[in-house]
XYZ file of C-alpha atoms in Angstrom:
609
model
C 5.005 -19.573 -10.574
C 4.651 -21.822 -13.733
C 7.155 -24.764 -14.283
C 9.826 -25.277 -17.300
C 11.642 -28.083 -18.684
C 13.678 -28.868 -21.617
C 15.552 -31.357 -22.958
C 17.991 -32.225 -25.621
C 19.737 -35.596 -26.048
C 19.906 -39.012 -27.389
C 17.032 -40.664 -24.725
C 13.206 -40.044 -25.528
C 12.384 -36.394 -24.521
C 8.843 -36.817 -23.434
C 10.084 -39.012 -20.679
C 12.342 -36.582 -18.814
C 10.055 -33.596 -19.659
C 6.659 -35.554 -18.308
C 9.077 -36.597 -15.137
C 10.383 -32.834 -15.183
C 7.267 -31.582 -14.822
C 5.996 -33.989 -11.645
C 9.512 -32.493 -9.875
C 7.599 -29.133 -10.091
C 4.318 -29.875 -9.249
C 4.620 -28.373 -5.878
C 5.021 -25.174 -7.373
C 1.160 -25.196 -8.171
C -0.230 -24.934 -11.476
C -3.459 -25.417 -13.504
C -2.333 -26.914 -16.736
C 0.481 -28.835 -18.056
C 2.097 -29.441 -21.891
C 5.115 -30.812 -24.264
C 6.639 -29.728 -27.634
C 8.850 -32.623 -29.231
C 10.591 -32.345 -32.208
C 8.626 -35.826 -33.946
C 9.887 -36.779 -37.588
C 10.808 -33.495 -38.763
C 7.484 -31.789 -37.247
C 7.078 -29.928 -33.666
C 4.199 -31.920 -32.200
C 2.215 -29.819 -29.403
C 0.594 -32.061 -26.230
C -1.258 -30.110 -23.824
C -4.228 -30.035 -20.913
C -5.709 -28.095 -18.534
C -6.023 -29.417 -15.240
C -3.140 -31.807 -13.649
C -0.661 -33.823 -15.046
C -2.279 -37.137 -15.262
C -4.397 -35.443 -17.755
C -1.638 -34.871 -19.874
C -0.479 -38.291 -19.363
C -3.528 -39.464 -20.456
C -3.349 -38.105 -23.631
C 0.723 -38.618 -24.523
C -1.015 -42.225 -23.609
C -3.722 -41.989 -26.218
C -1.686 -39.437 -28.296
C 2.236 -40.477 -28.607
C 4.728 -38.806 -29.429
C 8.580 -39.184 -30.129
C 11.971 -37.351 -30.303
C 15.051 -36.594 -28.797
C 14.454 -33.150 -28.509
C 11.282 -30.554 -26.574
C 10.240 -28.464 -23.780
C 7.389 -28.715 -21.171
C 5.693 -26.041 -19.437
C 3.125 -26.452 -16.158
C 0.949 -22.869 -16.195
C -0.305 -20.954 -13.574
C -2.700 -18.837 -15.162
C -2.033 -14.764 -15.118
C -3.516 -13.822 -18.788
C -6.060 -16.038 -20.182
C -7.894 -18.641 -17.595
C -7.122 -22.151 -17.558
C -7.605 -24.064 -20.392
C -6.089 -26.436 -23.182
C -6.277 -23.696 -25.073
C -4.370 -20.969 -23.203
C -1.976 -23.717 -22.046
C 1.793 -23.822 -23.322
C 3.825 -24.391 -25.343
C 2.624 -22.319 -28.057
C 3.367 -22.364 -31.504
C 3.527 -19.719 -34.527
C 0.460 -20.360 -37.378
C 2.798 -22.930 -39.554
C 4.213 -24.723 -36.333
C 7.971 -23.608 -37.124
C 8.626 -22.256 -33.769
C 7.078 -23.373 -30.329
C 7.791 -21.522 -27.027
C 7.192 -21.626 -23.571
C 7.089 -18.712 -20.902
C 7.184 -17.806 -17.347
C 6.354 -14.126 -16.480
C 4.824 -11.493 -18.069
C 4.892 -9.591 -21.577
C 4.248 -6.483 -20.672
C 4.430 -5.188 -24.222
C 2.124 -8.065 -25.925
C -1.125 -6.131 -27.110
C 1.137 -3.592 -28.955
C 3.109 -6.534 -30.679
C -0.595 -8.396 -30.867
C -1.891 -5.514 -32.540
C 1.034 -5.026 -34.899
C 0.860 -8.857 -35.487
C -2.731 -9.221 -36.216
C -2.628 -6.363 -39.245
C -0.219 -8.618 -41.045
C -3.184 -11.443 -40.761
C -1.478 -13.576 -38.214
C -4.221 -15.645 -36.096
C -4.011 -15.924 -32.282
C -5.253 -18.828 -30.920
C -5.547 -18.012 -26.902
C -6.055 -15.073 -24.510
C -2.218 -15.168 -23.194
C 0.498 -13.117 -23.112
C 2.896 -15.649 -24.274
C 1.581 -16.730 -27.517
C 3.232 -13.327 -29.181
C 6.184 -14.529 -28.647
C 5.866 -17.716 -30.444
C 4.284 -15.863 -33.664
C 6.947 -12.716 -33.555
C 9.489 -15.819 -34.261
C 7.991 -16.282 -37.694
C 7.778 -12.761 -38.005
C 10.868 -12.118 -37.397
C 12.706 -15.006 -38.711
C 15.619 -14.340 -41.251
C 17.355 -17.788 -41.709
C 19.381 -17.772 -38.636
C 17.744 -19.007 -35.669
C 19.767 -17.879 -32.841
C 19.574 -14.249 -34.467
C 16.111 -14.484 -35.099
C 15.571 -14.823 -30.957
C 18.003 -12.341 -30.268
C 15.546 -9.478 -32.099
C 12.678 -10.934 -30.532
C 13.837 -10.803 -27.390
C 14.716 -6.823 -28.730
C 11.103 -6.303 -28.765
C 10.150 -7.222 -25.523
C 9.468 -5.567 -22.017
C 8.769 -7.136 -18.916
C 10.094 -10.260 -17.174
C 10.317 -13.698 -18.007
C 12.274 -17.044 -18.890
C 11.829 -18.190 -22.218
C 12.769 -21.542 -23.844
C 12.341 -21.623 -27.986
C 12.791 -24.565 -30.195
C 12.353 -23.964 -33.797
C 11.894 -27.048 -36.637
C 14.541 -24.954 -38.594
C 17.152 -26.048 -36.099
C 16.369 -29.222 -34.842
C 18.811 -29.882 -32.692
C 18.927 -27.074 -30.287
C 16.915 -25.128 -28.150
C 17.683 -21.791 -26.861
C 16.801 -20.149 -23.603
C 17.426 -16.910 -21.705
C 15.456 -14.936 -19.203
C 14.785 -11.681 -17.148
C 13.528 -11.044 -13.841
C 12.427 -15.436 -13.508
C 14.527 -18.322 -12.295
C 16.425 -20.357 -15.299
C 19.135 -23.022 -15.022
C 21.126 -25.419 -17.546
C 21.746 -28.899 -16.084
C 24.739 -30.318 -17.531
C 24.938 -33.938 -18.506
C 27.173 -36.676 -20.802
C 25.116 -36.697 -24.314
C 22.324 -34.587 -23.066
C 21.576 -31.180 -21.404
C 18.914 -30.316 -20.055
C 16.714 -27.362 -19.208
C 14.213 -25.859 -15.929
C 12.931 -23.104 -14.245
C 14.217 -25.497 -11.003
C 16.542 -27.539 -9.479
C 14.086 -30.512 -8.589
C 13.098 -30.663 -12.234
C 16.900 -32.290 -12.623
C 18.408 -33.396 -9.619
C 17.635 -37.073 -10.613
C 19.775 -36.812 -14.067
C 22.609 -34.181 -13.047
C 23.914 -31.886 -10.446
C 25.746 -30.280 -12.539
C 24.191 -26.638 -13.814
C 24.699 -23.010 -15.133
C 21.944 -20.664 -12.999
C 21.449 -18.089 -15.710
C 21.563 -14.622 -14.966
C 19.370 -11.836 -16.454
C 20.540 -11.023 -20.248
C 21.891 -14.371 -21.181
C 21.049 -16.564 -23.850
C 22.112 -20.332 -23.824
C 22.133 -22.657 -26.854
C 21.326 -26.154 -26.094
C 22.739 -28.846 -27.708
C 23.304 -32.860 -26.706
C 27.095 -32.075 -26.909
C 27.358 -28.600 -25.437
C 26.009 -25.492 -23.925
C 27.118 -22.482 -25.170
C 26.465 -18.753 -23.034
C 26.151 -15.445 -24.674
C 25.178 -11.892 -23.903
C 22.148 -10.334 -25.974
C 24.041 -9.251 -28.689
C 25.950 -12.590 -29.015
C 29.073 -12.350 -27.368
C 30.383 -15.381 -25.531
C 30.544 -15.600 -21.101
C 32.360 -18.260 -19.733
C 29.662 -19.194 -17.188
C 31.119 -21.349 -13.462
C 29.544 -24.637 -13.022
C 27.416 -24.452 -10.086
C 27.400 -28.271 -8.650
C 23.734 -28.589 -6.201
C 24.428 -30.415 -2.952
C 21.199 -30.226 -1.828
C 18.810 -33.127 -1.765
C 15.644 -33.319 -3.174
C 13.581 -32.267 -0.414
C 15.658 -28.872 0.048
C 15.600 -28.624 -3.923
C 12.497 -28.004 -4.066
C 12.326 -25.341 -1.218
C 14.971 -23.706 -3.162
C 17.386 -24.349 -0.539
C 15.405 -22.501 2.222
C 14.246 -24.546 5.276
C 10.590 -24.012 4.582
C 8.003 -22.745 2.237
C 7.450 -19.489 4.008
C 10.877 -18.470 4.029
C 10.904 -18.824 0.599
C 7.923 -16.883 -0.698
C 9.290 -14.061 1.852
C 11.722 -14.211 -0.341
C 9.684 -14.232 -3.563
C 8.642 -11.199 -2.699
C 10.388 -8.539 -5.192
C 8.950 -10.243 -8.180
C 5.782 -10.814 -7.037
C 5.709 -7.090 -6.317
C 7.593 -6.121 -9.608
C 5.250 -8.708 -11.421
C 2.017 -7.007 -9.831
C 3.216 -3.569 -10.804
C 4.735 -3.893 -13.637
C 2.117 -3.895 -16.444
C 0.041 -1.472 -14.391
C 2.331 1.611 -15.225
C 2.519 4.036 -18.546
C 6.195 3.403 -19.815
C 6.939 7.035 -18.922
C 6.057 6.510 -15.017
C 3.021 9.102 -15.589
C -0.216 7.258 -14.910
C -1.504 4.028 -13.835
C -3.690 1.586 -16.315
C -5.818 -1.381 -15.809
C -6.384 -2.566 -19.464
C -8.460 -5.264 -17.308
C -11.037 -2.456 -16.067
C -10.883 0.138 -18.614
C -12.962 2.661 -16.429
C -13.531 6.133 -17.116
C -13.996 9.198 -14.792
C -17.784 8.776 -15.221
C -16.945 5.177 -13.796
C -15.346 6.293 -10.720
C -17.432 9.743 -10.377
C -20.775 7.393 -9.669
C -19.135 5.579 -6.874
C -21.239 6.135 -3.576
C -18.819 4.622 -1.518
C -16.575 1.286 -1.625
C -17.376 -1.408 0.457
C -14.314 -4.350 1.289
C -14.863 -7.640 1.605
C -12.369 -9.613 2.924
C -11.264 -12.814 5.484
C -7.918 -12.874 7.384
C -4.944 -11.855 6.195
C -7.363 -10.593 2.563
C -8.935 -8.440 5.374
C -6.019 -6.467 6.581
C -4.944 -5.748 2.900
C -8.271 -4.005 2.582
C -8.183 -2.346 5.853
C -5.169 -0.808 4.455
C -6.595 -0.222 1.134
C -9.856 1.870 2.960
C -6.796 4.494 3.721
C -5.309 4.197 0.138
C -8.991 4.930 -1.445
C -10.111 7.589 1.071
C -7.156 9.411 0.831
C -6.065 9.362 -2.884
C -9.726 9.792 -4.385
C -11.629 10.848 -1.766
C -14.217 8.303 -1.739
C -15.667 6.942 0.936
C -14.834 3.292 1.910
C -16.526 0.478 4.558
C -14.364 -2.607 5.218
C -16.226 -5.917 6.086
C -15.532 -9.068 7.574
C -16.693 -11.612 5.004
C -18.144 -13.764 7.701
C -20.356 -11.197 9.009
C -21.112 -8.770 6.225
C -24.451 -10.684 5.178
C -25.891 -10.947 8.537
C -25.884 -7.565 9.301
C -28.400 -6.167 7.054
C -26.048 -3.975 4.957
C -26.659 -0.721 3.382
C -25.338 -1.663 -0.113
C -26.942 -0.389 -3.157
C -26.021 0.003 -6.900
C -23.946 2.924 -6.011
C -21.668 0.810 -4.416
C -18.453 -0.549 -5.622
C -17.966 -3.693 -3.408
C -14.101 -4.799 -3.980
C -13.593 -8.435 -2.596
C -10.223 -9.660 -2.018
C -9.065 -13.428 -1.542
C -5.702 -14.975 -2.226
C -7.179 -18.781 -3.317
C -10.420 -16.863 -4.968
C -12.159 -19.755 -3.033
C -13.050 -19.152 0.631
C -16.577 -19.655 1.124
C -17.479 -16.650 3.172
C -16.577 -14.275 0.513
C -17.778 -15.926 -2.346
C -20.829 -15.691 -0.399
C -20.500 -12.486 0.499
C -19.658 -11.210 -3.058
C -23.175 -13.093 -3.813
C -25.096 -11.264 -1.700
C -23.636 -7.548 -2.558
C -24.373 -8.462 -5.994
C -28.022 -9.294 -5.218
C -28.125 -5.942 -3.410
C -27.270 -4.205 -6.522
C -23.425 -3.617 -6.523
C -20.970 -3.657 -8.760
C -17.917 -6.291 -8.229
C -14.177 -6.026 -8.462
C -12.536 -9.310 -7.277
C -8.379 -8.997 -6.123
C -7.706 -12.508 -6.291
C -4.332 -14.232 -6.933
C -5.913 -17.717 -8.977
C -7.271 -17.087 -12.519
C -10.350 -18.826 -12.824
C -11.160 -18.899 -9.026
C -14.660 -18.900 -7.802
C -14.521 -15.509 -6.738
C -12.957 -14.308 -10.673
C -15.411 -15.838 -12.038
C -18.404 -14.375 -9.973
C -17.393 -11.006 -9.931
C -18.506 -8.243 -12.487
C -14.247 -7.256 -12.843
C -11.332 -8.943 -11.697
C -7.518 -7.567 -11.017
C -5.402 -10.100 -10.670
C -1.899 -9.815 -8.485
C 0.794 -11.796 -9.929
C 2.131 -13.763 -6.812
C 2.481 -17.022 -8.263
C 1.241 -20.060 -5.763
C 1.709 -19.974 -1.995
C 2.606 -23.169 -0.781
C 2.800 -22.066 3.290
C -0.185 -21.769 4.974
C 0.956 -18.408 6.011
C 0.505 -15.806 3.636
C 3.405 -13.248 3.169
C 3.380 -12.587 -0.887
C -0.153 -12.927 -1.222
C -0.453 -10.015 1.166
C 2.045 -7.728 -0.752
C 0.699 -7.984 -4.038
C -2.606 -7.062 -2.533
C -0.944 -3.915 -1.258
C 0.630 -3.353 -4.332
C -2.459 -4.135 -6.560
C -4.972 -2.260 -4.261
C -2.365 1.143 -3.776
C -2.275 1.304 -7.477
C -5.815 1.030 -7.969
C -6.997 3.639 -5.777
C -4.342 6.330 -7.638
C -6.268 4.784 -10.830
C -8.999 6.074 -9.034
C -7.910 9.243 -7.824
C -6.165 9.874 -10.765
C -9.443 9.368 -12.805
C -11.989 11.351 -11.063
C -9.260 14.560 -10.487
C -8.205 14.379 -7.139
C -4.492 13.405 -7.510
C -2.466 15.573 -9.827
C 0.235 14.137 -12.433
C 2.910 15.162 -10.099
C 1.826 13.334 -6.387
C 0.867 10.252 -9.358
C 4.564 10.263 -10.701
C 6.031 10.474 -7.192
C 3.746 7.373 -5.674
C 4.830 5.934 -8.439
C 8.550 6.691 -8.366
C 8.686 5.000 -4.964
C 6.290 1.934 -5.859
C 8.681 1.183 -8.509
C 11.799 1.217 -5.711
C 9.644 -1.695 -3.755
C 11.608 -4.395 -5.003
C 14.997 -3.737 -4.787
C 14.529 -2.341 -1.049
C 13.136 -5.542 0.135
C 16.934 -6.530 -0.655
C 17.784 -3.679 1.938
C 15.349 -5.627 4.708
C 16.525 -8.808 3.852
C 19.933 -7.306 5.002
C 18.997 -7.188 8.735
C 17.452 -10.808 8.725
C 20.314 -11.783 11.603
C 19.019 -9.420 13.312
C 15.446 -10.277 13.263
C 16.782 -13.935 14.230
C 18.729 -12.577 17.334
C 15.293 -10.624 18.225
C 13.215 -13.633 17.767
C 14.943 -15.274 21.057
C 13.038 -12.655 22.703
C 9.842 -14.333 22.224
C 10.225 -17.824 22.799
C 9.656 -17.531 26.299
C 6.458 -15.260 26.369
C 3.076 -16.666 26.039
C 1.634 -12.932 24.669
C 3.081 -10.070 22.563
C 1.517 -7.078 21.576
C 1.249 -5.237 18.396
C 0.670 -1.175 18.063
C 0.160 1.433 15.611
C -1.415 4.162 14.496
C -3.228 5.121 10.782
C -1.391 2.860 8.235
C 0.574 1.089 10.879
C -2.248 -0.089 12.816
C -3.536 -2.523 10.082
C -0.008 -3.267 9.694
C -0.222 -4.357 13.357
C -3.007 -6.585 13.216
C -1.631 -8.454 10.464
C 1.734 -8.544 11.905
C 0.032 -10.075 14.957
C -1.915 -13.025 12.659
C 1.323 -13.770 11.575
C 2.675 -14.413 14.880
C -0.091 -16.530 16.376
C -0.448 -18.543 13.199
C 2.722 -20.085 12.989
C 4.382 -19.701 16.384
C 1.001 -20.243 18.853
C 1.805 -17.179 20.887
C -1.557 -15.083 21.955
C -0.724 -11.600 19.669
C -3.067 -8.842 19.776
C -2.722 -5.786 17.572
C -4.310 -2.277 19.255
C -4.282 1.221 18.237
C -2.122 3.309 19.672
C -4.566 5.601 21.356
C -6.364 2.531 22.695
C -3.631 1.993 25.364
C -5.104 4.140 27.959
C -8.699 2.305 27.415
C -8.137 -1.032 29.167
C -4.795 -2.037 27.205
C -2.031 -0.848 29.284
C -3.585 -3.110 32.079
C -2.098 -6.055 30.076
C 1.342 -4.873 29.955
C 3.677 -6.666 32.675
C 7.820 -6.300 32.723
C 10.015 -7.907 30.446
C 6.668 -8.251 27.439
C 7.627 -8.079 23.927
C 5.424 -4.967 22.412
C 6.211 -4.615 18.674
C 5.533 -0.901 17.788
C 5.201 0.630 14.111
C 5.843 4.311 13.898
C 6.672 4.605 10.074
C 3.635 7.254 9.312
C 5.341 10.289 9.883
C 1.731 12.206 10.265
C 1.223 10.977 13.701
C 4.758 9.659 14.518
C 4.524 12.018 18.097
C 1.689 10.595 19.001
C 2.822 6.758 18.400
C 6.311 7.828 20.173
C 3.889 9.239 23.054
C 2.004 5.709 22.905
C 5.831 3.833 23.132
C 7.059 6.043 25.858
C 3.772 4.523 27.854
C 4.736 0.906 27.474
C 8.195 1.328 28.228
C 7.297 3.358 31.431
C 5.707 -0.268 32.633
C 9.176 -1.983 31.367
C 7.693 -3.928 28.311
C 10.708 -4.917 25.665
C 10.009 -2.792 22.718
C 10.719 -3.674 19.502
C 10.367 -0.740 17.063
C 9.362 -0.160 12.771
C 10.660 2.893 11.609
C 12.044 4.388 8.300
C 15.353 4.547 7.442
C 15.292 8.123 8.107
C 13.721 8.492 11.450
C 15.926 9.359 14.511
C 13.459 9.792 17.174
C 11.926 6.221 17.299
C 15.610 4.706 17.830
C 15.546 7.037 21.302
C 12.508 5.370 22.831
C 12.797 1.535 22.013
C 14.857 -0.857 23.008
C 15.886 -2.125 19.409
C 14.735 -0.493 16.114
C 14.437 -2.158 12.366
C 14.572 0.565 9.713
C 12.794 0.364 6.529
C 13.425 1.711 3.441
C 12.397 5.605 3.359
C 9.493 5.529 1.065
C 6.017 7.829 1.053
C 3.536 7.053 3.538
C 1.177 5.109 1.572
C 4.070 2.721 -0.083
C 5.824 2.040 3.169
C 3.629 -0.656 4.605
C 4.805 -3.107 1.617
C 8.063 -2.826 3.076
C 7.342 -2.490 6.662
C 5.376 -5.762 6.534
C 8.243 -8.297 6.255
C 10.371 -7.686 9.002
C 7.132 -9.032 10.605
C 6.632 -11.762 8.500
C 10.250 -12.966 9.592
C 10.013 -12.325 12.950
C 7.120 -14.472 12.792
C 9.478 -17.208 11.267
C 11.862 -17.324 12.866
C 9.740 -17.183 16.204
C 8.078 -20.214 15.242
C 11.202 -21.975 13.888
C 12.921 -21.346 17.380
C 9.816 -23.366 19.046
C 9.950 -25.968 16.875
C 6.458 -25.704 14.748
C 5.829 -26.676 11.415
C 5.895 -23.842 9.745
C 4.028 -24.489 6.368
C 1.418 -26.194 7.949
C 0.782 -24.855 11.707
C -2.282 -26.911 13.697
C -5.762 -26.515 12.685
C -5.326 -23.949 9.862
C -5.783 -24.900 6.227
C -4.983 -22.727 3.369
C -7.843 -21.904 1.596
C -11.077 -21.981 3.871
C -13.803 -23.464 1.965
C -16.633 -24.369 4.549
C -18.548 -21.834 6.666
């Protein structure tokens, strides 16, 4: 998630922006910049890379004013460079901008642009916005942003300073984080608390549809069409350590939380306005493409590895093609059958872990074509593969993953209906309806989130046990397995994930009174059999923790306690049924006192063999 600041007062700007900007460093980025309003100019600073670089060259490169906004990028459209960094500015340097999110909209307003001769200087998203200000621009300023904001679809929070009102800047957002610190002679704006804890606790968190104006001497809240809101003052008591986690206790929790717009961010580009069909403008395949696949082969480490155990289901089923899944470690040691027919798809989070970049090197050299799923623009892995998709995540600070993983759901279910839906074997109707329930992801994670106390009460369970056990058939058994990482990651209990059927061949020997067994019966296909399966473990007392949809009445009958999830199709309902894992996980570990973000021996991004 990329980092804002702005700033309007009597003091040097630079100097709160560049000290903005270190506050939200943890938030991960690859490039870092500053617009200040300098002697009746808007004078652009910006470097790829961290933010010493850009301190080197304010250092070499001065500049002055009262007034600006700063921007650290994480890279979605465009890889990291100076270039592609923000703020951006229009052709004549009237109007600069800076931008979290996405435009989902920007290569029909790029296209529209570029007939009337404007020039585009990067490969992002964002730099639209900055030249539909001129475009737009009809002597009012705070009009002018109102119609641009008109124009666009997706999410974002935007900050605009133009040198036709230099002593304001206006901000507003949708879908990302935006607040308003309030101060005596200055305000001040950020995409987070830490950014301004040092200078005021005093703020406005900005909902979606607002617009502030900026000024030294006041803030002033409208809707979209200009109408005034009296907005509460929101006073931050937490201190700078908790700022920065957003108020949550620990990284983890928080990207658990992230999750909706990471998922609404990964999707939300990839649809046809009218819900119809899926598009990669990033791949651009046609049915020819797809039809002269021999079979998919996954590469994948870890928790990367259980999205594309998942994703073998999503590919098989919705275009019928046929699909090997690999551990990265071992997939060039085993001789593999992979020729130009093949499609190898790698998935990594960082884009970095040695074993798949290798591994991506070798079914290259064996004649396949490449599709990295990576969450870093510019990683290793994006850059060595033939294609990339990227899921919009933003940076995972915890060790654990838990949006990384969701995105790659999300990502990898949409691009096997892009598959299906190219080479004939889904229809428009079972596309709309996957669809239809993809797009209801978000907003049910709310509905999980709901039960959290519960999950907490259930985590007590736990503490005591040295082993758990995770089981599931189809879908839910690569659920299981990554539901069981996440529990020996973070909270050091032995957790093994089986298949269902598998109980009778060795398993049910481990299963002693009183043992947690975590059971996922959300695939309604075989949802007998897994009941069957539960009806075992309970007959040797185990405590049995059940995953079922919201719908389901005949799980509830066999378990000891049940968490419902959303009631979504088959192939969409592993998103969801994920994170009342993830927290049980958390809140496991949290009750036996681990650190969380970083638990013993693991590192985030594995780069030696």
């Amino acid at each position: 998630m990329c980092g804002i600041v702005g700033y309007v007062g009597t003091r040097e700007a630079a100097d709160f922006l560049l000290d903005g900007l270190a506050k939200l460093e943890y938030r991960g980025y690859d490039s870092a910049g500053i617009a200040v309003y300098d002697q009746d100019r808007i004078t652009v600073r910006k470097k790829m890379g961290r933010l010493i670089n850009l301190l080197q060259e304010i250092k070499e490169h001065p500049v002055s004013g009262t007034i600006g906004i700063g921007h650290t990028r994480w890279a979605t459209h465009g890889g990291p460079s100076d270039i592609n960094s923000h703020p951006h500015t229009d052709m004549n340097g009237n109007f600069a901008i800076v931008h979290n999110g996405i435009i989902e909209n920007y290569m029909e307003i790029k296209e529209e642009l570029l007939k009337k001769g404007v020039v585009f200087r990067s490969e992002t998203d964002s730099e639209v916005v900055a030249h539909l200000c001129a475009d737009l621009y009809d002597g009012d300023f705070e009009n002018t942003v109102r119609n641009v904001l008109r124009r666009l679809r997706g999410s974002y929070s935007l900050v605009f300073m133009s040198r036709f009102a230099p002593d304001r800047i206006i901000c507003c957002k949708k879908d990302n984080p935006l607040i308003v610190g309030l101060g005596d002679g200055e305000n001040y704006i950020a995409s987070d608390i830490p950014a301004i804890l040092s200078y005021t606790r005093k703020t406005y968190i900005m909902n979606d549809g607002e617009m502030a104006i900026v000024k030294k001497d006041g803030v002033w809240v409208t809707d979209l069409e200009g109408k005034p809101i009296s907005k509460k003052v929101f006073v931050v008591n937490w201190d700078a350590e908790a700022a920065e986690k957003g108020g949550f206790e620990h990284f983890m929790l928080k990207e658990i939380y992230e999750q909706p717009k990471a998922i609404r961010d990964t999707l939300s580009c990839r649809m046809t306005a009218d819900g119809k069909q899926v598009r990669f403008d990033e791949l651009n395949w046609t049915p020819e493409d797809v039809r002269s696949i021999g079979k998919v082969l996954i590469i994948a480490c870890g928790t990367a590895y259980h999205a594309g155990l998942l994703a073998k289901y999503f590919i098989e089923k919705l275009a019928r093609i046929p699909v090997e899944v690999d551990i990265a470690s071992e997939y060039r040691y085993r001789d593999p059958l992979t020729d130009s027919k093949t499609l190898s798809i790698i998935i990594s989070q960082s884009g970095e872990t040695i074993d798949t970049l290798a591994a991506l090197k070798e079914a290259k050299r064996r004649g396949a074509r490449s599709l990295a799923v990576t969450n870093v623009v510019g990683s290793s892995v994006s850059r060595e593969a033939d294609q990339v998709v990227y899921t919009w995540a933003g940076p995972e600070i915890a060790v654990a993953s838990t949006k990384a993983y969701t995105t790659q759901l999300a990502a990898l279910l949409l691009l096997a209906i892009y598959m299906g839906q190219l080479n004939g074997v889904l229809t428009t109707t079972a596309v709309t309806k996957l669809l239809q329930d993809l797009k209801k992801v978000p907003d049910q994670c709310e509905d999980i989130f709901s039960q959290v106390n519960t999950v907490k009460a259930l985590a007590k369970a736990f503490t005591d046990h040295e082993d758990a056990f995770f089981i599931g058939r189809s879908m839910d058994y690569g659920l299981a397995m990554e539901g069981a990482l996440k529990l020996k990651e973070i909270s050091y209990i032995h957790a093994e994930a089986y298949a269902g059927g598998e109980l009778k061949h060795g398993t049910l020997a481990l299963i002693v009174p009183g043992i947690p067994v975590i059971a996922l019966a959300t695939q309604g296909d075989v949802e007998e059999k897994m009941i069957s399966n539960i009806k075992e473990v309970k007959a040797r007392d185990a405590y049995v923790i059940g995953i079922a949809k919201a719908s389901d009445r005949e799980v509830g009958k066999t378990v000891d306690v049940v968490l419902h999830v959303p009631d979504s199709d088959n192939f969409v309902v592993p998103i969801l049924a994920v994170i009342p894992l993830q927290l049980l996980a958390y809140y496991v570990a949290v009750l036996k006192g681990n650190d969380v973000d970083k638990p013993r021996n693991l590192a985030k991004s594995v780069t030696v063999e």
